[in-house]
Structures are given as structure tokens and as C-alpha cells.
PDB file of C-alpha atoms and ligand atoms in Angstrom:
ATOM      1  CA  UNK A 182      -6.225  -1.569  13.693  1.00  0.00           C
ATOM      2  CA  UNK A 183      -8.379   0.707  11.341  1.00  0.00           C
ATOM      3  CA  UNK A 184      -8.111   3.689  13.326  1.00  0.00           C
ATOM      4  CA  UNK A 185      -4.360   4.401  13.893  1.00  0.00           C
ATOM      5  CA  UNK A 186      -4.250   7.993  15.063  1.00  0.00           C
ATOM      6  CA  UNK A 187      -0.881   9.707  15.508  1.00  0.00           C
ATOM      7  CA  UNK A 188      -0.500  11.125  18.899  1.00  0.00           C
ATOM      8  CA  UNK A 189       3.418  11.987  19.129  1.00  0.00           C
ATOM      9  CA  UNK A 190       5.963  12.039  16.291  1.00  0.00           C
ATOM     10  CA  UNK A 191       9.596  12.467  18.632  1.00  0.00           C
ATOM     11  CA  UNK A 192      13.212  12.362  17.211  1.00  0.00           C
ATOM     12  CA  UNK A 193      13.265   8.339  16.664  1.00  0.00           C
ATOM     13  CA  UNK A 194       9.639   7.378  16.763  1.00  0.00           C
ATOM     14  CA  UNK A 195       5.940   7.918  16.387  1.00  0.00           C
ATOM     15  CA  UNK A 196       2.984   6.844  18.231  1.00  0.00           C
ATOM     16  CA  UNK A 197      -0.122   5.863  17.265  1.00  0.00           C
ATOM     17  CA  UNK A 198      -3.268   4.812  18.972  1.00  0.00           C
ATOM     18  CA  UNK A 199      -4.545   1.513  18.200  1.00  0.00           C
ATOM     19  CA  UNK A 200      -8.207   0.098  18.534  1.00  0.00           C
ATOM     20  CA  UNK A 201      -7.660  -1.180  22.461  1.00  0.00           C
ATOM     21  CA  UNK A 202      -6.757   1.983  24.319  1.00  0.00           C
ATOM     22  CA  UNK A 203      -4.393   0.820  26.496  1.00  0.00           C
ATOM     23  CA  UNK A 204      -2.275  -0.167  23.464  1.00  0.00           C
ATOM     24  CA  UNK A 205      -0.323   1.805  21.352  1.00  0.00           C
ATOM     25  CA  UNK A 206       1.608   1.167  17.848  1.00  0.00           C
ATOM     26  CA  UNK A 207       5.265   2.480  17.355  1.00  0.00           C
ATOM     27  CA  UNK A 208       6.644   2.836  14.374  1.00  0.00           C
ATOM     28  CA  UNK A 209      10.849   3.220  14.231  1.00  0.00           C
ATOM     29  CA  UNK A 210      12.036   5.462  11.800  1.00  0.00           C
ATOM     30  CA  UNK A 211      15.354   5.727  10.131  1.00  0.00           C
ATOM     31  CA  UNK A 212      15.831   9.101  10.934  1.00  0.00           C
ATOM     32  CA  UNK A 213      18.967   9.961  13.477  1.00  0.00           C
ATOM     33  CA  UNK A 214      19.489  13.030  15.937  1.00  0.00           C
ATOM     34  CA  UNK A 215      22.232  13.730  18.502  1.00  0.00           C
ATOM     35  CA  UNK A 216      23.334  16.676  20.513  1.00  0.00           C
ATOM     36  CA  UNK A 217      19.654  17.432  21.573  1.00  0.00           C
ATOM     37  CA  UNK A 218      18.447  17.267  17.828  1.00  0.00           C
ATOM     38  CA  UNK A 219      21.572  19.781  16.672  1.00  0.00           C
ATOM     39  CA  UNK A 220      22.284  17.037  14.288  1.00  0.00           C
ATOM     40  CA  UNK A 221      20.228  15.546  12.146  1.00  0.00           C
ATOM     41  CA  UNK A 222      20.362  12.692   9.477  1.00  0.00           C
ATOM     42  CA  UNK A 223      19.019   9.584   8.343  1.00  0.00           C
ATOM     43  CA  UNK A 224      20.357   6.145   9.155  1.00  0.00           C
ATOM     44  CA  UNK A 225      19.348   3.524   6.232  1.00  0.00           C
ATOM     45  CA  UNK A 226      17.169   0.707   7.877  1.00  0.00           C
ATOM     46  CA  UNK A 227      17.998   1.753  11.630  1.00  0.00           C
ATOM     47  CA  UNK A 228      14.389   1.563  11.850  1.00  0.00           C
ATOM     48  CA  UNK A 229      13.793  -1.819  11.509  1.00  0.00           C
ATOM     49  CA  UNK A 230      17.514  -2.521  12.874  1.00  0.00           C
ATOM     50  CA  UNK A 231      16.270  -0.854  16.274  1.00  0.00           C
ATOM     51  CA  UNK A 232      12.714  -2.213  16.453  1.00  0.00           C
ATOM     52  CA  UNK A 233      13.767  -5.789  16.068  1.00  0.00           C
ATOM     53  CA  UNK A 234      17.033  -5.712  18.143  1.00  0.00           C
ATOM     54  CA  UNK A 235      14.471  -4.050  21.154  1.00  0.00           C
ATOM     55  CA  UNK A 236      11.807  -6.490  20.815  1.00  0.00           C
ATOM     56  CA  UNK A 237      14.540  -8.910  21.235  1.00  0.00           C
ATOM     57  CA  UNK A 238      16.127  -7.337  24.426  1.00  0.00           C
ATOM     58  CA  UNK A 239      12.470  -6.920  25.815  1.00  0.00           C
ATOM     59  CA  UNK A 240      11.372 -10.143  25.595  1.00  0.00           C
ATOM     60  CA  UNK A 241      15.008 -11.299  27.046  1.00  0.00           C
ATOM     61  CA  UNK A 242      14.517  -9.117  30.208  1.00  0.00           C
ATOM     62  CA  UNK A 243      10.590 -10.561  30.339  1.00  0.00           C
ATOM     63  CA  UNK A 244      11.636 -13.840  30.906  1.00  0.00           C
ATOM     64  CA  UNK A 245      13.713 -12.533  33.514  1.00  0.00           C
ATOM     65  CA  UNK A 246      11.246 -10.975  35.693  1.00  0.00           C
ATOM     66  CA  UNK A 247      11.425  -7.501  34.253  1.00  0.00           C
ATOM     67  CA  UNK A 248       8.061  -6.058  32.830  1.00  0.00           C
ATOM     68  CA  UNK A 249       8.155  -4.222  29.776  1.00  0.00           C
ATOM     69  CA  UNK A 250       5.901  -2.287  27.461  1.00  0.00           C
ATOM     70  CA  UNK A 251       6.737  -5.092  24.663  1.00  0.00           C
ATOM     71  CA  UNK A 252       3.392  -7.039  23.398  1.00  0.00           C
ATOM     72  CA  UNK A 253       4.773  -8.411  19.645  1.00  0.00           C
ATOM     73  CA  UNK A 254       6.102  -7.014  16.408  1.00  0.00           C
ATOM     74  CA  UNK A 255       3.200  -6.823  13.364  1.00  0.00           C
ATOM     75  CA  UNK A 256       6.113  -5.527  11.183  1.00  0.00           C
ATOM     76  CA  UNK A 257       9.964  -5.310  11.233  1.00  0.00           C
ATOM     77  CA  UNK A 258       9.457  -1.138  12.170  1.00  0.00           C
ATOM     78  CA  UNK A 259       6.373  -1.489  13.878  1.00  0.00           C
ATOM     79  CA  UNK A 260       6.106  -2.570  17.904  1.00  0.00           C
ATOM     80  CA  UNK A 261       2.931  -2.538  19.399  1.00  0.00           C
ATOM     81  CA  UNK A 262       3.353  -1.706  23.357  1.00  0.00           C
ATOM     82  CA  UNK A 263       1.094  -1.222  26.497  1.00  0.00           C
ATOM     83  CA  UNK A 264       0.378   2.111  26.927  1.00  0.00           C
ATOM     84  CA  UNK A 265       1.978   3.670  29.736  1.00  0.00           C
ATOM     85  CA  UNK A 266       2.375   7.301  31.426  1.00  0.00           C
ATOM     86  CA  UNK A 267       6.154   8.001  30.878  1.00  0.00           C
ATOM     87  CA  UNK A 268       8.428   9.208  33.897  1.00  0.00           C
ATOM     88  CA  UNK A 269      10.199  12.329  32.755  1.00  0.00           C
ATOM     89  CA  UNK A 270      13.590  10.684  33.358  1.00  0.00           C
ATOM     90  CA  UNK A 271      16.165   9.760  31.353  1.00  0.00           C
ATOM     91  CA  UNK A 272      17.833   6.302  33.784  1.00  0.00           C
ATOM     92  CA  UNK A 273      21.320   6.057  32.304  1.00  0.00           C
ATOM     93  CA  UNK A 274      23.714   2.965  33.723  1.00  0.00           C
ATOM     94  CA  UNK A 275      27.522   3.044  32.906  1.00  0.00           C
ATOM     95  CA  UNK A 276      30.067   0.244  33.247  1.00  0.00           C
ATOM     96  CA  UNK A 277      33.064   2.480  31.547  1.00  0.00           C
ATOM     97  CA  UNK A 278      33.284   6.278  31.384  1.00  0.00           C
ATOM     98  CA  UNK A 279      32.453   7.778  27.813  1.00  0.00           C
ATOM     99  CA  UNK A 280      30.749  10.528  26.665  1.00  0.00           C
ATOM    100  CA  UNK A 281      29.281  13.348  29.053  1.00  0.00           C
ATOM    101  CA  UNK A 282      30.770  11.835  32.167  1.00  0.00           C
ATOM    102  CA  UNK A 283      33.976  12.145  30.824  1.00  0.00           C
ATOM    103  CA  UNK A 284      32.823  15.891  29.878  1.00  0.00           C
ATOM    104  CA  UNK A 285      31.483  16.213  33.362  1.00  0.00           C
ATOM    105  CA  UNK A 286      33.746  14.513  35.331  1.00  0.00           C
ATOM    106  CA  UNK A 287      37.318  14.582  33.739  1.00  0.00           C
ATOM    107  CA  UNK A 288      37.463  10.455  33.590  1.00  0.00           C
ATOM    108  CA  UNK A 289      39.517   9.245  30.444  1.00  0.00           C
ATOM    109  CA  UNK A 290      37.242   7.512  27.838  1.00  0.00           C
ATOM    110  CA  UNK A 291      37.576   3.993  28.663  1.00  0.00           C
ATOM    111  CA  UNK A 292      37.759   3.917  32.459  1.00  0.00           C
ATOM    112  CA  UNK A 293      36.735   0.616  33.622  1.00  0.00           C
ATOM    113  CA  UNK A 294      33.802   1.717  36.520  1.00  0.00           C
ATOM    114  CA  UNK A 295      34.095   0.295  40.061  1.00  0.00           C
ATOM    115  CA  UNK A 296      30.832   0.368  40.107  1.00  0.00           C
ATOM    116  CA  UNK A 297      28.111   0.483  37.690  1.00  0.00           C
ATOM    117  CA  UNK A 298      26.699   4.099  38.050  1.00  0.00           C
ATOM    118  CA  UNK A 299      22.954   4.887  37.851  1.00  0.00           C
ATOM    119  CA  UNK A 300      22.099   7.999  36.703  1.00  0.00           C
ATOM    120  CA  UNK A 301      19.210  10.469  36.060  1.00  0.00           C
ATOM    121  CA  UNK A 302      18.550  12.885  33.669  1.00  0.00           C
ATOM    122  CA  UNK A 303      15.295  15.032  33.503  1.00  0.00           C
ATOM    123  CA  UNK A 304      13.886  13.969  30.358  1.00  0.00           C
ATOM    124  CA  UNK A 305      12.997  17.843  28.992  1.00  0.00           C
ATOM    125  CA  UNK A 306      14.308  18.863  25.696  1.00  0.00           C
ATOM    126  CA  UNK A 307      13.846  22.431  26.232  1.00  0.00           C
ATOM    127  CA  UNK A 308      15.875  22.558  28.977  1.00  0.00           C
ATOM    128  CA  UNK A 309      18.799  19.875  27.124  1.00  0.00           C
ATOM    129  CA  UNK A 310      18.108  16.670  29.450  1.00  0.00           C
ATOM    130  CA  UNK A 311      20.134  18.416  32.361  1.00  0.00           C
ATOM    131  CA  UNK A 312      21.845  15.793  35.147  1.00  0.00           C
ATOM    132  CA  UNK A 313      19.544  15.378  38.262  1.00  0.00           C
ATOM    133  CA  UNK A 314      20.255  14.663  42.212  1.00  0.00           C
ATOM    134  CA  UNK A 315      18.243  12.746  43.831  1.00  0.00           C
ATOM    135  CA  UNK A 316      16.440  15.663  45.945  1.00  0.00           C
ATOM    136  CA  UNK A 317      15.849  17.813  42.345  1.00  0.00           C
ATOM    137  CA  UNK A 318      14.197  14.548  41.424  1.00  0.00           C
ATOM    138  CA  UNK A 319      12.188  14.360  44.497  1.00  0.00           C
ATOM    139  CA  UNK A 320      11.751  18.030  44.904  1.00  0.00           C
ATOM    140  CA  UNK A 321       9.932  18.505  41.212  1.00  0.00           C
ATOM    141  CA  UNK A 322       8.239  14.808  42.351  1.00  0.00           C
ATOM    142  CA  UNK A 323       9.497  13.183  38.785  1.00  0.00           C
ATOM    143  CA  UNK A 324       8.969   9.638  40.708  1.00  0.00           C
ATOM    144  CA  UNK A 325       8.261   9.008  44.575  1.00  0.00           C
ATOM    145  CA  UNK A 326      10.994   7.690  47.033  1.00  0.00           C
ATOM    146  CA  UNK A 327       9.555   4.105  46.249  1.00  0.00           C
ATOM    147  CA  UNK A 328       9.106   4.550  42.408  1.00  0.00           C
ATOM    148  CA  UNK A 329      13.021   5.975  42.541  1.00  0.00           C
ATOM    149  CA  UNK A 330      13.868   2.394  44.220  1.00  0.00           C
ATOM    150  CA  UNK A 331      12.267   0.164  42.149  1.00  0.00           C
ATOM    151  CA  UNK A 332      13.473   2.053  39.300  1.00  0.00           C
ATOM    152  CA  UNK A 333      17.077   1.633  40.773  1.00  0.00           C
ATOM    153  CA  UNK A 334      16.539  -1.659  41.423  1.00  0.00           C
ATOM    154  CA  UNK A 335      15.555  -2.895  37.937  1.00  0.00           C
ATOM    155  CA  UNK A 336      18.220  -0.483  36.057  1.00  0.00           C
ATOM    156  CA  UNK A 337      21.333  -2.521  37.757  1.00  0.00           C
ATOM    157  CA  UNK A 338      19.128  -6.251  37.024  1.00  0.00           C
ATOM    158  CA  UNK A 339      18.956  -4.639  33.453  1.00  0.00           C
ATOM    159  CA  UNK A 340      22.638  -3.782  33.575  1.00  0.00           C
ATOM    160  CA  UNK A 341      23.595  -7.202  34.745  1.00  0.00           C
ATOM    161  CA  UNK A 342      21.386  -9.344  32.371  1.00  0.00           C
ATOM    162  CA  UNK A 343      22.380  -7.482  29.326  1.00  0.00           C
ATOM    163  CA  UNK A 344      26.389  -7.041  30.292  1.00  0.00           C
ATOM    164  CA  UNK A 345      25.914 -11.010  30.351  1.00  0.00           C
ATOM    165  CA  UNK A 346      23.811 -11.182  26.958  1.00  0.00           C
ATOM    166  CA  UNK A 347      26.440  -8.875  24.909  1.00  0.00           C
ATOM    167  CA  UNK A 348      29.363 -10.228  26.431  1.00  0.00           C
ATOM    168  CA  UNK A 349      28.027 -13.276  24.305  1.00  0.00           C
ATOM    169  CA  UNK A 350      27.199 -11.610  21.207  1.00  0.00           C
ATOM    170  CA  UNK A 351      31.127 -10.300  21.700  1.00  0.00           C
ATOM    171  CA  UNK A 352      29.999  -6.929  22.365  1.00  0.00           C
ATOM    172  CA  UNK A 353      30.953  -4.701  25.287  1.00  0.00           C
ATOM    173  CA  UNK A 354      28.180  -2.785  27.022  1.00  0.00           C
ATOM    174  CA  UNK A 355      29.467   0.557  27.920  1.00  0.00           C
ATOM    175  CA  UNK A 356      26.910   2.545  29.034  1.00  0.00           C
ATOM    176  CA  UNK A 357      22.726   2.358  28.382  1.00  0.00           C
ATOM    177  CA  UNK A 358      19.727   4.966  28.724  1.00  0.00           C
ATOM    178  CA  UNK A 359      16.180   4.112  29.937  1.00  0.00           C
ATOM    179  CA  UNK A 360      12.963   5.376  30.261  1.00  0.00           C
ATOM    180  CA  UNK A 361       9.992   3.830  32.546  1.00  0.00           C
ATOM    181  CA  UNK A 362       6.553   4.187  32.810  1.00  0.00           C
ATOM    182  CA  UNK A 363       3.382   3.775  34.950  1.00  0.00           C
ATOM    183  CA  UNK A 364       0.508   1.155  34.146  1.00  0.00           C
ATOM    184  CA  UNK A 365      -3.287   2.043  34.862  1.00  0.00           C
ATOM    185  CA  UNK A 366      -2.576   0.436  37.868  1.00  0.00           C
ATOM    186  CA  UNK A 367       0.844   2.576  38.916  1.00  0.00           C
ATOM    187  CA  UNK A 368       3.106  -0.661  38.016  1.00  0.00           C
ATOM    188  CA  UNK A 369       6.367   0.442  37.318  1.00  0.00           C
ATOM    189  CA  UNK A 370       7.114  -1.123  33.720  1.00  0.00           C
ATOM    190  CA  UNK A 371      10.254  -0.548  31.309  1.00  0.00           C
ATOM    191  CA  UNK A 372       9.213   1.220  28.447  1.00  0.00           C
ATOM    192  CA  UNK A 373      10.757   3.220  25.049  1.00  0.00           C
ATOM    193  CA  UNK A 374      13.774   1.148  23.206  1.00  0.00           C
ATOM    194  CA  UNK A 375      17.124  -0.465  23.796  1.00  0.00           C
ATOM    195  CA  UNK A 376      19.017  -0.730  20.517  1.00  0.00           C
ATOM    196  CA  UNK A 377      22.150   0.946  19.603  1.00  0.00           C
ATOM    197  CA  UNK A 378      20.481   4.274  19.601  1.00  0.00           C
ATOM    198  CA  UNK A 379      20.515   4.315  23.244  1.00  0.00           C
ATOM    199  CA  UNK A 380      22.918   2.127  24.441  1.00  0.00           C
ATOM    200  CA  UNK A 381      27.273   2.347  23.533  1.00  0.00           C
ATOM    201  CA  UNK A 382      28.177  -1.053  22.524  1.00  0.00           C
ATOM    202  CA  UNK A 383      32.120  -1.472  21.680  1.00  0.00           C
ATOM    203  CA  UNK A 384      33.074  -4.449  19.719  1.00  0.00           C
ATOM    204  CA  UNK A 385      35.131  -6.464  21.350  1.00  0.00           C
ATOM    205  CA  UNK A 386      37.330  -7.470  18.569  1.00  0.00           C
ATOM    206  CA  UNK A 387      38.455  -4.409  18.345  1.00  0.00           C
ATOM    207  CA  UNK A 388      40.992  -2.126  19.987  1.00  0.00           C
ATOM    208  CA  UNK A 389      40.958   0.994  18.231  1.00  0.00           C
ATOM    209  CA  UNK A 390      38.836   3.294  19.761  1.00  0.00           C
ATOM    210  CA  UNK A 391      36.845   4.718  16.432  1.00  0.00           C
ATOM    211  CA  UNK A 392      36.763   1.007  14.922  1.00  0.00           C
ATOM    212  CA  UNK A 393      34.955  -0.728  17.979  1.00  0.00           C
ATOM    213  CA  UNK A 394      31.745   1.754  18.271  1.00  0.00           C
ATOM    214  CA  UNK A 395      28.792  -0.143  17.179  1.00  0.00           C
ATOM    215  CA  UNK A 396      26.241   2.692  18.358  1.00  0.00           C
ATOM    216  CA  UNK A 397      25.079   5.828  17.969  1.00  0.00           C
ATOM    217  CA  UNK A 398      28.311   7.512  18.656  1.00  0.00           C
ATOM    218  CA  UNK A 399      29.703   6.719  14.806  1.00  0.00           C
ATOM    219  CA  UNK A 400      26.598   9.051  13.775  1.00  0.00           C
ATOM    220  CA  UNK A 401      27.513  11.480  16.522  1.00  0.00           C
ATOM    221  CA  UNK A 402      31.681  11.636  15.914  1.00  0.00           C
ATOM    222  CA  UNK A 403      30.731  11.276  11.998  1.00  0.00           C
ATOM    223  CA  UNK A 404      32.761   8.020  12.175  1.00  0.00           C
ATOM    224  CA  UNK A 405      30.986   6.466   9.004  1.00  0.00           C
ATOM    225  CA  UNK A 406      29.749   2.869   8.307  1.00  0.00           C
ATOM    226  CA  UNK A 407      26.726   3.401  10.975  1.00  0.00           C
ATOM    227  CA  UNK A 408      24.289   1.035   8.959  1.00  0.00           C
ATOM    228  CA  UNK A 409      26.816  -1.531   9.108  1.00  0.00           C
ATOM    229  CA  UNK A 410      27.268  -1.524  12.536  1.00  0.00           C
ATOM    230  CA  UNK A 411      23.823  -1.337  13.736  1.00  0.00           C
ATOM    231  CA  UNK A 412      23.361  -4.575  10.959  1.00  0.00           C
ATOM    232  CA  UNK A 413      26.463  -6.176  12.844  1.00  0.00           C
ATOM    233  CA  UNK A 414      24.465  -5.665  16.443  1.00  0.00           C
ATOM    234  CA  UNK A 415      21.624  -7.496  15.118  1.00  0.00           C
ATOM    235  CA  UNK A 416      23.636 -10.080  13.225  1.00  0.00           C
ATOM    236  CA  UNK A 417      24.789 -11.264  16.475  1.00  0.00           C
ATOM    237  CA  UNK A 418      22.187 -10.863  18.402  1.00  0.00           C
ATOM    238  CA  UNK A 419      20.259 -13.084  15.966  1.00  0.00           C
ATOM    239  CA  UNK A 420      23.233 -15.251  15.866  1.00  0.00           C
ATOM    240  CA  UNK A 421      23.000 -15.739  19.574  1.00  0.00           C
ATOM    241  CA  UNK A 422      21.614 -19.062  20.975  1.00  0.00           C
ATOM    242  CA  UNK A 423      22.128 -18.544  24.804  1.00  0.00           C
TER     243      UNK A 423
HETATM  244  P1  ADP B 232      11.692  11.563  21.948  1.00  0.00           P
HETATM  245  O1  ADP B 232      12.184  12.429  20.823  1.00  0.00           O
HETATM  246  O2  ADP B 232      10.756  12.265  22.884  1.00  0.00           O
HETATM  247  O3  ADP B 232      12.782  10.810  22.655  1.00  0.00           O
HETATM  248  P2  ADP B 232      11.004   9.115  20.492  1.00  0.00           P
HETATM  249  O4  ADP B 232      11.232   9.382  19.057  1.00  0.00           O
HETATM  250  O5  ADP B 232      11.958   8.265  21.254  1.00  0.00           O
HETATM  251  O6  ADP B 232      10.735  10.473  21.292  1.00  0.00           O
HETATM  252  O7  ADP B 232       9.511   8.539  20.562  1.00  0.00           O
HETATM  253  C1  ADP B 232       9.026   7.763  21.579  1.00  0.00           C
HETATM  254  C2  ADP B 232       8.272   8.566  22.629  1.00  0.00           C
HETATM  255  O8  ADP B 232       7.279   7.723  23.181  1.00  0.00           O
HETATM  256  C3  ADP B 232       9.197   8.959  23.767  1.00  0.00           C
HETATM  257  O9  ADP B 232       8.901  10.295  24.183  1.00  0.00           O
HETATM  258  C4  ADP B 232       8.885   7.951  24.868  1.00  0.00           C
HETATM  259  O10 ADP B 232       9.048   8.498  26.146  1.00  0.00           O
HETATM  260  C5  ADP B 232       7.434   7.606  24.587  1.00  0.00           C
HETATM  261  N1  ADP B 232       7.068   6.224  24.922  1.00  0.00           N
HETATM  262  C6  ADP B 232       7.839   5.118  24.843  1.00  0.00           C
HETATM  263  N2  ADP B 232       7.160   4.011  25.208  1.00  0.00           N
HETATM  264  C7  ADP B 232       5.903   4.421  25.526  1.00  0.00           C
HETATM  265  C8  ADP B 232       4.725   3.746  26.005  1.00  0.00           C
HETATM  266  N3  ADP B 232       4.714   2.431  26.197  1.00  0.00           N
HETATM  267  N4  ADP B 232       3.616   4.501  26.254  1.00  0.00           N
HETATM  268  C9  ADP B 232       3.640   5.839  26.052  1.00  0.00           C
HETATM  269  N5  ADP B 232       4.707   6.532  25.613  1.00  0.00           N
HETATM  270  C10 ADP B 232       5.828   5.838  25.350  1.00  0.00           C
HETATM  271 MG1   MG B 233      13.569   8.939  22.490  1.00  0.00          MG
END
């Protein structure tokens, strides 16, 4: 890899090219945003934190028949990933109500979902990651009719493999963002991170409402002790034998 060139620096990550074009190198850095980059900060080792607790959940979903963008891990910040062109959609699933459906919708934080909702938000800074329909979707052709099914499809398989693989880590999975991309070939694969940037996580030891966020959110509501709680996600994931 003697020719890493950046391509894209973004809030959480930057890409670089690697030798083997259809491979790139992400590096995880420490640094945080929230509220569409309004807030900005640093996060002591979430770098690392993120990029190991994501190769983790990759190769977990690999072995069960999801693809991802994961090849291997040549350093604790540093994933190298098949390179793939990014849907413009942020795929959110929820399990309880928090954060901007509770905005949206009026639901009290904490409402346990009848079903888990899939969501999709146009991934476009500029215009603050508004909420899409299905026919804005289709209309501004962010996926086809089939790419929007198979991308269904695999969010709620995601959803219930990783419910099942925090539940054992004692961890409650709330709610989860997603990105996906399209091989050389137009194979839908999972792509970007899952880590507690992107995902709420509630400890389930916990009852207090501040005291069980293990995610992004204690950056967000300025609830302090955010290293420690990304650490404690990867504790027990590591911890975890299956
Ligand atoms: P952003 O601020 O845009 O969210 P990040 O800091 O998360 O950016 O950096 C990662 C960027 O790389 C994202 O825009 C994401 O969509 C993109 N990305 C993730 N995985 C891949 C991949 N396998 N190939 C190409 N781009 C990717
Ligand atoms: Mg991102």
C-alpha cells in the first residue's frame, strides 16, 4: 500500500485508495459530530473503539449470509473495504422510539415498537438528511423498486441478528442507521460502520434513562463519560463467546 491517496475526509472517516482499485483503506478518527455537524468534538480512542467493534459486527452478519464491504483490519483504526458506489440513503431500523421519531411523531422516548420500523433518509448534508417516502425515493431514483427490496430485506435480517447478538452482550438495541452500496457488478452489499456512532445501544443494567446510553447520544445530550461507554460496548462485545 505505497500509494494511499485520500479521496474523501467526512465527519467520522477518511478514505483512501489503496494499490488494488477496487479496495479502499478507512481510517476511523476520534473526532465526533451531531446535529448535522452543529456540534463538534473529539471522542478519545472512538476511533479504534468504532473500527474494531464494526469489523466485529461485519464479520458476524458475513457468516450470516449478509455481504459486507469488510475485507480485514491492518490496524486497530484502519479497515480496508471493497470499494463500492454508495446509495444516497441513510436505512435507519428502530425497535423503541427515541430521538427524531419522537420529535416527528410525538411517541414517548422508550416506546416499545410493534414493529421494527425501516426507515429512509436521503443521505445529503446540505439539505440535513431529510425523511423520505418511498415514491420521493423512487421519484429522484436513489435505488430501483428491486434495490429498495433487497435493501428492506437485509435491514430487518440485520435488525434481527444484532437484537439477538446485544441482547447477549446485555445491551439493548434501540434503533441503528445504515448505508449500502453497489459492487462492479450492481450487488447490493452493506457498507460504512456499525458501532455506537450509529446505532443507540441502552445498557440493560440500567434504568435511568441518562445512565443506560452507551452511544452517541451521551456526546449529543452532553451526558459525559462517552469514552467509557463506547470502551464498555467493546468490552462486551469482546467478552462475548456466542
Ligand atoms: P460522512 O460525513 O459523509 O458520513 P464518514 O466520515 O462516515 O462520512 O466517512 C465515510 C464515507 O465513506 C461515507 O460518506 C460513506 O458513505 C462512504 N463509504 C463507506 N463505505 C464505503 C465503501 N465501501 N466504498 C465507498 N465509500 C464508502
Ligand atoms: Mg458517516
Amino acid at each position: 500500500m505505497s500509494s494511499n491517496q485520500k479521496i474523501y475526509e467526512g465527519k467520522a472517516k477518511i478514505l483512501y485508495t489503496t494499490d488494488d482499485p477496487e479496495i479502499l483503506l478507512t481510517y476511523f478518527k476520534d473526532d465526533a459530530t451531531a446535529f448535522n455537524a452543529q456540534k463538534k468534538g473529539t471522542i478519545t480512542g472512538k476511533g479504534k473503539i468504532n473500527c474494531t467493534i464494526s469489523s466485529y459486527i461485519f464479520k458476524l452478519l458475513e457468516a450470516q449470509s449478509i455481504p459486507t464491504h469488510f475485507i480485514d483490519c491492518p490496524a486497530s483504526d484502519k479497515m480496508r473495504v471493497q470499494r463500492v458506489t454508495i446509495l444516497p440513503i441513510e436505512v435507519i431500523v428502530r425497535n423503541i422510539a427515541a430521538g427524531s421519531l419522537c420529535r416527528q411523531t410525538g411517541l414517548t422516548e422508550g416506546t416499545i415498537l410493534k414493529f421494527p420500523l425501516v426507515e429512509y433518509c436521503y443521505k445529503n448534508d446540505s439539505l440535513q438528511d431529510p425523511l423520505l417516502t418511498r415514491d420521493r425515493l423512487l421519484l429522484l431514483e436513489l435505488a430501483t423498486p428491486e434495490q429498495l427490496e433487497q435493501i428492506r430485506t437485509f435491514a430487518v435480517k440485520i435488525n434481527d441478528i444484532l437484537i439477538n447478538f446485544f441482547n447477549q452482550c446485555q445491551i439493548t438495541l434501540v434503533d441503528f442507521k445504515i448505508e449500502f452500496g453497489l459492487d462492479k457488478h450492481k450487488n447490493l452489499i452493506l457498507a460504512d460502520e456499525i458501532s455506537p456512532d450509529s446505532c443507540r445501544l441502552w445498557d440493560q443494567s440500567q434504568t435511568d434513562p441518562n445512565q443506560r446510553v452507551m452511544d452517541k447520544d451521551r456526546f449529543r445530550r452532553d451526558l459525559g463519560n462517552v469514552e467509557t461507554a463506547y470502551q464498555q460496548v467493546l468490552e462486551r462485545i469482546l467478552a462475548h463467546k456466542g
